[in-house]
Structure formats: structure tokens, C-alpha cells
Short mmCIF file of C-alpha atoms in Angstrom, two decimals:
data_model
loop_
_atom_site.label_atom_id
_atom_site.label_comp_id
_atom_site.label_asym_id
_atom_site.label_seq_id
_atom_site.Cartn_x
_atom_site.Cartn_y
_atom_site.Cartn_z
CA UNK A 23 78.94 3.04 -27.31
CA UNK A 24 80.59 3.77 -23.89
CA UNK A 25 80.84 7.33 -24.29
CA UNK A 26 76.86 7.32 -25.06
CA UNK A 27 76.52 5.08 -21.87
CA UNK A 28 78.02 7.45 -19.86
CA UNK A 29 76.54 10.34 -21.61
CA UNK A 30 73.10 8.79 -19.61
CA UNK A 31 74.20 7.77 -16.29
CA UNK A 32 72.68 10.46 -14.10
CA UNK A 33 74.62 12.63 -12.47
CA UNK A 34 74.68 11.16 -8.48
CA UNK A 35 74.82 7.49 -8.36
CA UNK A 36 72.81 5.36 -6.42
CA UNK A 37 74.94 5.69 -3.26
CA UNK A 38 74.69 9.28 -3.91
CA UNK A 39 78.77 10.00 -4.72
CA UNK A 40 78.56 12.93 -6.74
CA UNK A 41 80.16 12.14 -10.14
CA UNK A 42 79.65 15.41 -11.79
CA UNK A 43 81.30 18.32 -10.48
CA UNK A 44 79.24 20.83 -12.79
CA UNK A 45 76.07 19.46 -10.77
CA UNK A 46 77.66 19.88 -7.27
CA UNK A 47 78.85 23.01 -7.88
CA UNK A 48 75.19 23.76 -8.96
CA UNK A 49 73.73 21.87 -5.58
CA UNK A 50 76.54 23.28 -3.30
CA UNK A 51 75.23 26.71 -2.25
CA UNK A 52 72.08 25.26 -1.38
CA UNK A 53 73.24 22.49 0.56
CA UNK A 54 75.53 24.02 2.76
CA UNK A 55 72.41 27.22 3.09
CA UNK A 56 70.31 24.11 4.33
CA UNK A 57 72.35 22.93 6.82
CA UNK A 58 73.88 25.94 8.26
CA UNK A 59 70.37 26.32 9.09
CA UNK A 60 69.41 29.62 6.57
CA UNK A 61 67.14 28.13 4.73
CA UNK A 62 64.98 25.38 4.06
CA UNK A 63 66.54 22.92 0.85
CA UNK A 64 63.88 22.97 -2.06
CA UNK A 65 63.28 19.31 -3.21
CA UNK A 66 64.22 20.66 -6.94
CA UNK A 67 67.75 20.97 -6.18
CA UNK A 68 67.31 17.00 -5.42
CA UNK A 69 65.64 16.16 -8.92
CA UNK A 70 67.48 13.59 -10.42
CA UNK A 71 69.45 11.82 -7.10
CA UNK A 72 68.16 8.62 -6.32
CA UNK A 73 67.32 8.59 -2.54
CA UNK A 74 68.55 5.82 -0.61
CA UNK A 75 65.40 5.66 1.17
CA UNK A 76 61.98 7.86 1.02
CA UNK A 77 62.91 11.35 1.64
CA UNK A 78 66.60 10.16 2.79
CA UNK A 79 69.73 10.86 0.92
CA UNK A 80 73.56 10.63 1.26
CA UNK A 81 75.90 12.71 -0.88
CA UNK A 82 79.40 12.59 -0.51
CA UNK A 83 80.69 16.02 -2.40
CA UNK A 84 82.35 16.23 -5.41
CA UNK A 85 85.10 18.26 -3.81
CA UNK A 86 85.85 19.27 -0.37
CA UNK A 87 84.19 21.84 0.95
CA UNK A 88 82.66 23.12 4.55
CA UNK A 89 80.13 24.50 6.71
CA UNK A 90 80.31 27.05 9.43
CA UNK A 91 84.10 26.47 8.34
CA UNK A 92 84.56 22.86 9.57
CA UNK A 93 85.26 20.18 6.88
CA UNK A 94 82.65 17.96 5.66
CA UNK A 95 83.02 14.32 4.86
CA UNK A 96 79.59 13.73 3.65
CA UNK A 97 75.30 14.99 3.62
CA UNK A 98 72.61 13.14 5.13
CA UNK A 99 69.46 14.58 4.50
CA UNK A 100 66.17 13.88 5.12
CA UNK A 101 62.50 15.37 3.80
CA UNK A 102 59.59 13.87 4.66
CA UNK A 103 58.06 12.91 1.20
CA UNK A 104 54.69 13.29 2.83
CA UNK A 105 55.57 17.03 4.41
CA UNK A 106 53.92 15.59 7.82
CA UNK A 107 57.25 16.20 9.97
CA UNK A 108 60.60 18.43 9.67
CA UNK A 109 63.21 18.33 7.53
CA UNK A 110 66.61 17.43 8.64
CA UNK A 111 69.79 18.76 7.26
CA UNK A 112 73.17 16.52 8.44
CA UNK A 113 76.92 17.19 7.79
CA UNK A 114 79.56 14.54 8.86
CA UNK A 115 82.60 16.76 9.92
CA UNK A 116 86.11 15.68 9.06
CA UNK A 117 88.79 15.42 11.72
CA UNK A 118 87.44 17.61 14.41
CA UNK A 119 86.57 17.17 17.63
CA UNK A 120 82.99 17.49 19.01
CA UNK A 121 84.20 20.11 21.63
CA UNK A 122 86.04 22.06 18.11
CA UNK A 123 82.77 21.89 16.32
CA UNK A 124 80.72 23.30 19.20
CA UNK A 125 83.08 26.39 19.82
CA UNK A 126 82.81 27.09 15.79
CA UNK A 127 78.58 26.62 16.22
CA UNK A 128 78.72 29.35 19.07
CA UNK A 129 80.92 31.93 16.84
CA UNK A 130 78.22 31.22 13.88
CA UNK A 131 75.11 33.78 14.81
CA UNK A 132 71.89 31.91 15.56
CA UNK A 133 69.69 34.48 14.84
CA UNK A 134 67.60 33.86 11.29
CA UNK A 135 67.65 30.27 11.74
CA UNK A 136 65.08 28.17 10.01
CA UNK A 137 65.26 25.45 12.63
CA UNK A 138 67.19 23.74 15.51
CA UNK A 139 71.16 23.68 15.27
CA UNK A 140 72.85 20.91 17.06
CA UNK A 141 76.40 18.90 17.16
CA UNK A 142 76.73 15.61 18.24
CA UNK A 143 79.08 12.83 17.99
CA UNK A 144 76.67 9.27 18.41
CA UNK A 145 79.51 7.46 17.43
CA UNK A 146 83.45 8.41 16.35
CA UNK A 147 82.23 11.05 13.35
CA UNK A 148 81.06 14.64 14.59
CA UNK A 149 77.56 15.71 13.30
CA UNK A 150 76.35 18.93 12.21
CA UNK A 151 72.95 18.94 12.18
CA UNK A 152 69.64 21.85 11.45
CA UNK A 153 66.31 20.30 12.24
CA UNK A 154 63.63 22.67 10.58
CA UNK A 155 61.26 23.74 13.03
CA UNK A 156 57.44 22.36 11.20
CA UNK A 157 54.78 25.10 10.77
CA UNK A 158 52.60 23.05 9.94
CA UNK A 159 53.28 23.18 6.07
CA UNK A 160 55.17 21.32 3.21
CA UNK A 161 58.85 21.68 4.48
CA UNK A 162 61.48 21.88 1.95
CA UNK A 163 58.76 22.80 -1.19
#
């Protein structure tokens, strides 16, 4: 009975902790595409993880991993469910410094970006962050 129980949970719980490697693995490329600012994150590699808010999510990976080379503690993303504003696309970086995460933004080429690239630390975690720039369609379809 336990083993069918798990057998349904889906694969990100509620908080959005990945619980399924197989599925992050899956979600990875995309994710860290999204964020580095490549390209925008289609809302089908989000099927099946519960948002913690409309069009907001939090996934904490399944195994470490990084973008632009830096090492990420978690994703915050956010697309608007109603495609009326951008698309965000956050990582938390692990044990850097803000100054450190800037010099690795200006080695990353900013040319054939989808959005805005920024780092900022609002409080003691550095973020990573691509804002899509809106053109006035469905972001993230």
C-alpha cells in the first residue's frame, strides 16, 4: 500500500523540492536556458509542479548544479498566468559574493538574450536574475 502511495505522489512537492531526479534531469536544461537568459521557459516543462502562488514557483534541485558557472541553491520563477507582464527567471547563488557573481555575468556574452540580466543581493543570498523583455505576447507559451 505504501509503495502504491508513493507510486502517485507527483513528482515536486508542494514546496517545490524536487523528489525525482529522473524529472529534474528532464527540467534541468531548460531551467538553467531560462535563466541564463537564452530562452524563454515553456509552461509545459512546469506541468505537474504545484505553484506556490499563481504563476510563482520555487524549486530547490534535485542535485547541485549551476548557471553561468556559479552554484545554485534554489529557482524562483515567475509567469504571469494571464501573459499581461514578463516572465522572470531567479537563481539563488551559493556562497559567492555579489561582486564574484557580477565579474562571472560580464565574462557570460550578452548578446542573444531574451531579456534583462541582473545580480543583486536584497538581502545575505546573491540573485541571478533574467527578466524577459514583453512583446506584447504570451511569454513563456
Amino acid at each position: 500500500m505504501k509503495a502504491l502511495l508513493l507510486a502517485a505522489m507527483p513528482v515536486v512537492l508542494m514546496d517545490g523540492n524536487t523528489t525525482d531526479i529522473d524529472r529534474w534531469l528532464r527540467i534541468e536544461p531548460a531551467i538553467v536556458a531560462a535563466v541564463e537568459c537564452r530562452q524563454a521557459l515553456p509552461m509545459r516543462v512546469l506541468e505537474g509542479i504545484a505553484p506556490n502562488a499563481p504563476g510563482s514557483w520555487a524549486l530547490t534541485p534535485a542535485r547541485s548544479f549551476t548557471v553561468f558557472g556559479l552554484p545554485v541553491k534554489r529557482i524562483e520563477l515567475f509567469i504571469d498566468p494571464d501573459g499581461e507582464l514578463s516572465a522572470s527567471y531567479t537563481a539563488v547563488i551559493e556562497k559567492r559574493s555579489l561582486e564574484r557573481v557580477r565579474e562571472q555575468l560580464k565574462l557570460a556574452s550578452q548578446r542573444g538574450r531574451i531579456g534583462q540580466l541582473s545580480a543583486d543581493q536584497p538581502s545575505a543570498e546573491v540573485l541571478v536574475s533574467c527578466t524577459e523583455v514583453w512583446q506584447g505576447q504570451n511569454v513563456g507559451q
